[in-house]
Amino acid sequence: MSARIPTLDITRFDTDRDAFVAELGAAYREWGFAGIRNHGIPQAQIDAAYDVFKRFFALPDEVKKQYHVPGGGGARGYTPFGVETAKDSRHFDLKEFWHIGREIPEDSEYRDVMPPNLWPAEVPGFREHGYGLYQALDQLGSRVLSALALHIGLPEDYFADKTDSGNSILRPIHYPPITADDIPNVRAGAHEDINLITLLVGASAAGLEVLSKKGEWVPFTSDADTIVVNIGDMLQRLTNHVYPSTTHRVTNPPGEQARQPRYSVPFFLHPNPDFLIDVLPSTITPDNPKRYPEPITAQGYLEERLREIKLK
């Protein structure tokens, strides 16, 4: 396959800024995806987080289900196997997951839409390592958005005050071993992400595939030290589809590999709930007229989409 999704060194944002911004922007306009290496998050920190997440998923179902919040739209705590379903798919995804959100003061204006986190008492260190990884990915995401803002033609700090209280989510996922050969379900059906950008840490296991503009599924298995960062629907809408939110999926591996569990941890970076997603004037051209006449708040858009994937 000649087409390759680029992996870029983010330290060049400090040492060779113009070139890095140009390459990052080109990758996002073509693919909606890029790999980011030299991101500064120590491997030991990532490994410690994965360790507590694996220990949680190894708990008995009746223990895990105590952390499920009925009617909560999966916003915090545990979502059991067989719930989330990709938009327009007939079959649920083969996964279970946990959600960690932003820690905010009780008197925050966003408390009604950003509930407190749950922490499993059965897994020592879950809060420390889970929220530590959340904060590290939040900071890295802010750097990527700074570079992207420059490519769009915005001030470097454009996104800073629009995401500092963002309803962002860290989602540890467990894809259990697949024990039958003829199931119609896949680990994650073809979908686009809802948020601004997604940062996927630990995508070194095979399975992630990205749909190219030519309609081909392109595997993207990154090196262990690379974090995959892709555009979500909110950023696609904000930029009038100049930066596409690309369809992707997680396929079931062949043969004996399917008998192994798979874990991944995406971080979904969201704007503040009251951020108004309105098409940026600079992205409207005669060839690309305004696709969304009506603006919508980030929270309104999120709730609309959660209903589509059966989490609401």
Coordinates of N, CA and C in Angstrom, one line a residue, residues 172-307:
P172 N -10.8 3.9 28.8 CA -10.1 2.6 28.7 C -11.1 1.6 28.1
I173 N -10.7 0.8 27.1 CA -11.6 -0.2 26.4 C -10.9 -1.6 26.5
H174 N -11.8 -2.5 26.8 CA -11.4 -3.9 26.8 C -12.2 -4.6 25.7
Y175 N -11.5 -5.2 24.7 CA -12.1 -6.0 23.7 C -11.8 -7.5 24.1
P176 N -12.8 -8.2 24.6 CA -12.5 -9.6 25.1 C -12.1 -10.5 23.9
P177 N -11.5 -11.7 24.3 CA -11.2 -12.6 23.2 C -12.5 -13.0 22.5
I178 N -12.3 -13.3 21.2 CA -13.4 -13.7 20.3 C -13.3 -15.2 20.2
T179 N -14.4 -15.9 20.6 CA -14.3 -17.4 20.7 C -15.1 -18.1 19.6
A180 N -15.8 -17.3 18.7 CA -16.5 -18.0 17.6 C -16.0 -17.3 16.3
D181 N -16.1 -18.1 15.3 CA -15.5 -17.7 14.0 C -16.6 -17.0 13.1
D182 N -17.9 -17.1 13.4 CA -18.9 -16.7 12.5 C -19.8 -15.6 13.0
I183 N -19.2 -14.8 13.9 CA -20.1 -13.7 14.5 C -20.1 -12.5 13.5
P184 N -21.3 -11.8 13.5 CA -21.4 -10.7 12.6 C -20.8 -9.4 13.2
N185 N -20.6 -9.4 14.5 CA -20.1 -8.2 15.2 C -18.6 -8.0 14.9
V186 N -18.2 -6.7 15.0 CA -16.8 -6.4 15.0 C -16.4 -5.7 16.3
R187 N -15.1 -5.5 16.6 CA -14.7 -4.9 17.9 C -15.2 -3.5 17.9
A188 N -15.0 -2.8 16.9 CA -15.6 -1.4 16.8 C -16.0 -1.1 15.4
G189 N -17.3 -1.0 15.2 CA -17.9 -0.8 13.8 C -17.4 0.5 13.2
A190 N -17.5 0.6 11.9 CA -17.0 1.8 11.2 C -17.8 3.1 11.7
H191 N -17.0 4.1 12.1 CA -17.6 5.3 12.8 C -16.7 6.5 12.6
E192 N -17.2 7.6 13.0 CA -16.4 8.8 13.1 C -16.5 9.3 14.6
D193 N -15.5 9.9 15.1 CA -15.6 10.4 16.5 C -16.4 11.7 16.6
I194 N -16.9 11.9 17.8 CA -17.9 13.1 18.0 C -17.1 14.4 18.2
N195 N -16.0 14.3 18.9 CA -15.3 15.4 19.6 C -14.5 16.3 18.7
L196 N -13.6 17.1 19.2 CA -12.7 17.9 18.4 C -11.5 17.1 17.9
I197 N -10.7 16.5 18.8 CA -9.7 15.5 18.3 C -9.7 14.4 19.3
T198 N -9.2 13.2 18.8 CA -9.0 12.1 19.7 C -7.6 11.7 19.7
L199 N -7.1 11.4 20.9 CA -5.7 10.9 21.1 C -5.7 9.5 21.6
L200 N -5.2 8.5 20.8 CA -5.2 7.1 21.1 C -3.8 6.7 21.5
V201 N -3.7 6.2 22.8 CA -2.5 5.8 23.3 C -2.5 4.3 23.4
G202 N -1.5 3.7 22.8 CA -1.4 2.2 22.8 C -2.1 1.6 21.7
A203 N -1.9 2.2 20.5 CA -2.6 1.7 19.3 C -1.6 0.7 18.5
S204 N -0.7 0.2 19.3 CA 0.4 -0.7 18.6 C -0.2 -2.0 18.2
A205 N -1.3 -2.5 18.8 CA -1.9 -3.7 18.4 C -2.6 -3.5 17.1
A206 N -2.5 -4.5 16.2 CA -3.2 -4.4 14.9 C -4.7 -4.4 15.0
G207 N -5.3 -3.8 14.0 CA -6.8 -3.8 14.0 C -7.4 -2.4 13.6
L208 N -6.7 -1.3 13.9 CA -7.2 0.0 13.5 C -7.1 0.2 12.0
E209 N -8.2 0.5 11.4 CA -8.2 0.8 9.9 C -8.9 2.1 9.7
V210 N -8.3 2.9 8.7 CA -8.8 4.2 8.4 C -9.3 4.2 6.9
L211 N -10.4 4.8 6.6 CA -11.0 4.8 5.3 C -10.4 6.0 4.5
S212 N -9.7 5.7 3.4 CA -9.0 6.7 2.6 C -10.1 7.5 1.8
K213 N -9.6 8.6 1.2 CA -10.5 9.3 0.3 C -10.9 8.5 -0.9
K214 N -10.0 7.5 -1.3 CA -10.3 6.6 -2.4 C -11.2 5.5 -2.1
G215 N -11.6 5.4 -0.8 CA -12.5 4.3 -0.4 C -11.8 3.1 0.0
E216 N -10.5 3.1 0.3 CA -9.8 1.9 0.7 C -9.5 2.0 2.2
W217 N -9.6 0.8 2.8 CA -9.3 0.7 4.2 C -7.8 0.5 4.4
V218 N -7.2 1.5 5.1 CA -5.8 1.5 5.3 C -5.4 1.2 6.7
P219 N -4.7 0.1 7.0 CA -4.3 -0.3 8.4 C -3.4 0.8 8.9
F220 N -3.6 1.1 10.2 CA -2.7 2.1 10.9 C -2.3 1.5 12.2
T221 N -1.2 0.7 12.2 CA -0.6 0.2 13.4 C 0.6 0.9 13.7
S222 N 0.6 1.7 14.8 CA 1.7 2.7 15.1 C 2.7 2.0 15.9
D223 N 3.9 2.6 15.9 CA 5.0 2.1 16.8 C 4.5 2.4 18.3
A224 N 5.1 1.6 19.2 CA 4.7 1.6 20.6 C 4.8 3.0 21.2
D225 N 5.8 3.9 20.7 CA 6.0 5.2 21.3 C 5.2 6.3 20.6
T226 N 4.2 5.9 19.8 CA 3.4 6.9 19.0 C 2.0 7.0 19.5
I227 N 1.5 8.2 19.6 CA 0.1 8.4 19.9 C -0.6 8.8 18.7
V228 N -1.7 8.2 18.3 CA -2.5 8.5 17.1 C -3.5 9.6 17.5
V229 N -3.5 10.6 16.7 CA -4.4 11.8 16.9 C -5.2 12.0 15.7
N230 N -6.5 12.0 15.8 CA -7.4 12.1 14.7 C -8.5 13.2 14.9
I231 N -9.0 13.7 13.8 CA -10.0 14.8 13.8 C -11.4 14.2 14.1
G232 N -12.2 14.9 14.9 CA -13.5 14.5 15.2 C -14.6 15.3 14.5
D233 N -15.8 14.9 14.6 CA -16.9 15.6 13.9 C -17.1 17.1 14.3
M234 N -16.8 17.4 15.6 CA -17.0 18.8 16.0 C -16.0 19.7 15.2
L235 N -14.7 19.3 15.1 CA -13.7 20.1 14.4 C -14.0 20.1 12.9
Q236 N -14.5 19.0 12.3 CA -14.9 18.9 10.9 C -16.0 20.0 10.7
R237 N -17.0 20.0 11.6 CA -18.1 21.0 11.4 C -17.6 22.4 11.6
L238 N -16.7 22.7 12.6 CA -16.2 24.0 12.8 C -15.4 24.5 11.6
T239 N -14.7 23.6 10.9 CA -13.9 24.0 9.7 C -14.6 23.7 8.4
N240 N -15.9 23.5 8.4 CA -16.7 23.3 7.2 C -16.1 22.2 6.3
H241 N -15.7 21.1 7.0 CA -15.2 19.9 6.3 C -13.8 20.0 5.6
V242 N -13.1 21.2 5.9 CA -11.8 21.3 5.3 C -10.8 20.3 6.0
Y243 N -11.1 20.1 7.3 CA -10.3 19.1 8.0 C -11.3 17.9 8.3
P244 N -11.2 16.8 7.6 CA -12.2 15.8 7.7 C -12.2 14.9 9.0
S245 N -13.3 14.5 9.5 CA -13.4 13.5 10.5 C -13.6 12.2 9.7
T246 N -12.5 11.4 9.8 CA -12.4 10.2 8.9 C -13.0 9.0 9.5
T247 N -13.7 8.2 8.7 CA -14.3 7.0 9.2 C -13.2 6.0 9.5
H248 N -13.3 5.3 10.6 CA -12.3 4.3 11.0 C -13.1 3.2 11.8
R249 N -12.3 2.0 12.0 CA -12.9 0.9 12.6 C -11.8 0.1 13.3
V250 N -12.2 -0.9 14.1 CA -11.3 -1.8 14.7 C -11.8 -3.2 14.3
T251 N -11.0 -3.8 13.4 CA -11.4 -5.1 12.9 C -11.1 -6.3 13.8
N252 N -11.7 -7.4 13.6 CA -11.4 -8.6 14.4 C -10.1 -9.3 13.7
P253 N -9.2 -9.6 14.5 CA -7.9 -10.2 14.0 C -8.2 -11.6 13.5
P254 N -7.3 -12.1 12.6 CA -7.5 -13.5 12.1 C -7.0 -14.5 13.0
G255 N -7.6 -15.7 12.9 CA -7.1 -16.9 13.6 C -6.9 -16.8 15.1
E256 N -5.8 -17.3 15.5 CA -5.5 -17.4 17.0 C -5.4 -16.0 17.6
Q257 N -5.1 -15.0 16.8 CA -5.0 -13.6 17.4 C -6.3 -13.2 17.9
A258 N -7.4 -13.6 17.4 CA -8.7 -13.3 17.8 C -9.0 -13.8 19.2
R259 N -8.2 -14.8 19.6 CA -8.5 -15.4 21.0 C -7.8 -14.6 22.1
Q260 N -7.1 -13.5 21.7 CA -6.4 -12.7 22.6 C -7.2 -11.4 22.9
P261 N -7.2 -11.0 24.2 CA -7.9 -9.7 24.4 C -7.2 -8.6 23.8
R262 N -7.9 -7.5 23.6 CA -7.2 -6.2 23.1 C -7.7 -5.1 24.0
Y263 N -6.7 -4.2 24.3 CA -7.0 -3.1 25.2 C -6.6 -1.8 24.4
S264 N -7.3 -0.7 24.5 CA -6.9 0.5 24.0 C -7.5 1.6 24.9
V265 N -6.8 2.8 24.8 CA -7.2 3.9 25.6 C -7.3 5.2 24.8
P266 N -8.4 5.5 24.2 CA -8.6 6.8 23.5 C -8.9 7.9 24.5
F267 N -8.5 9.1 24.2 CA -8.8 10.4 25.0 C -9.6 11.2 24.0
F268 N -10.9 11.5 24.3 CA -11.7 12.3 23.4 C -11.7 13.7 23.9
L269 N -11.1 14.6 23.2 CA -10.9 16.0 23.6 C -12.1 16.8 23.1
H270 N -12.9 17.4 24.1 CA -14.1 18.1 23.8 C -13.9 19.6 24.1
P271 N -14.7 20.5 23.5 CA -14.7 21.8 23.9 C -15.5 22.0 25.2
N272 N -15.5 23.2 25.8 CA -16.4 23.5 26.9 C -17.8 23.3 26.5
P273 N -18.7 22.8 27.4 CA -20.1 22.5 27.0 C -20.8 23.6 26.3
D274 N -20.5 24.9 26.6 CA -21.3 26.0 26.1 C -20.6 26.6 24.8
F275 N -19.5 26.0 24.4 CA -18.8 26.5 23.2 C -19.8 26.3 22.0
L276 N -19.9 27.4 21.2 CA -20.8 27.4 20.1 C -20.1 27.0 18.8
I277 N -20.4 25.8 18.3 CA -19.8 25.3 17.0 C -20.5 26.0 15.9
D278 N -19.8 27.0 15.3 CA -20.3 27.8 14.2 C -19.1 27.8 13.1
V279 N -19.5 27.5 11.9 CA -18.5 27.4 10.8 C -17.6 28.6 10.8
L280 N -16.2 28.4 10.8 CA -15.3 29.5 10.7 C -15.4 30.2 9.4
P281 N -15.6 31.5 9.3 CA -15.7 32.2 8.1 C -14.6 32.0 7.1
S282 N -13.4 31.8 7.6 CA -12.3 31.6 6.7 C -12.3 30.3 5.9
T283 N -13.2 29.3 6.3 CA -13.3 28.0 5.7 C -14.4 28.0 4.6
I284 N -15.1 29.1 4.5 CA -16.2 29.2 3.6 C -15.7 29.8 2.3
T285 N -15.9 29.1 1.2 CA -15.4 29.6 -0.2 C -16.5 29.3 -1.2
P286 N -16.4 29.9 -2.4 CA -17.3 29.5 -3.5 C -17.4 28.0 -3.7
D287 N -16.3 27.3 -3.6 CA -16.2 25.9 -3.9 C -16.7 25.1 -2.7
N288 N -16.7 25.7 -1.5 CA -17.1 25.0 -0.3 C -18.0 25.9 0.5
P289 N -19.2 26.1 0.1 CA -20.2 27.0 0.8 C -20.5 26.5 2.2
K290 N -21.0 27.3 3.0 CA -21.3 27.0 4.4 C -22.2 25.8 4.5
R291 N -21.8 24.7 5.1 CA -22.6 23.5 5.2 C -23.5 23.4 6.3
Y292 N -23.3 24.3 7.3 CA -24.1 24.3 8.6 C -24.6 25.7 8.9
P293 N -25.8 26.0 8.4 CA -26.3 27.4 8.6 C -26.6 27.7 10.1
E294 N -26.9 26.6 10.8 CA -27.3 26.8 12.2 C -26.1 26.4 13.1
P295 N -25.7 27.3 14.0 CA -24.7 26.8 15.0 C -25.3 26.0 16.1
I296 N -24.5 25.2 16.8 CA -25.0 24.4 17.9 C -24.0 24.3 19.0
T297 N -24.4 24.2 20.3 CA -23.4 24.2 21.3 C -22.8 22.8 21.3
A298 N -21.6 22.7 21.9 CA -20.9 21.4 22.0 C -21.7 20.4 22.8
Q299 N -22.4 20.8 23.9 CA -23.2 19.9 24.6 C -24.4 19.4 23.9
G300 N -25.1 20.3 23.1 CA -26.2 20.0 22.3 C -25.8 18.9 21.3
Y301 N -24.7 19.2 20.6 CA -24.2 18.3 19.6 C -23.9 16.9 20.2
L302 N -23.2 16.9 21.4 CA -22.8 15.7 22.0 C -24.1 14.8 22.3
E303 N -25.1 15.4 22.9 CA -26.3 14.7 23.3 C -27.0 14.1 22.0
E304 N -27.0 14.9 21.0 CA -27.6 14.4 19.7 C -26.9 13.1 19.2
R305 N -25.6 13.2 19.3 CA -24.8 12.0 18.8 C -24.8 10.8 19.7
L306 N -24.9 11.0 21.0 CA -24.9 9.9 22.0 C -26.2 9.1 21.8
R307 N -27.3 9.8 21.4 CA -28.5 9.1 21.1 C -28.4 8.2 19.9

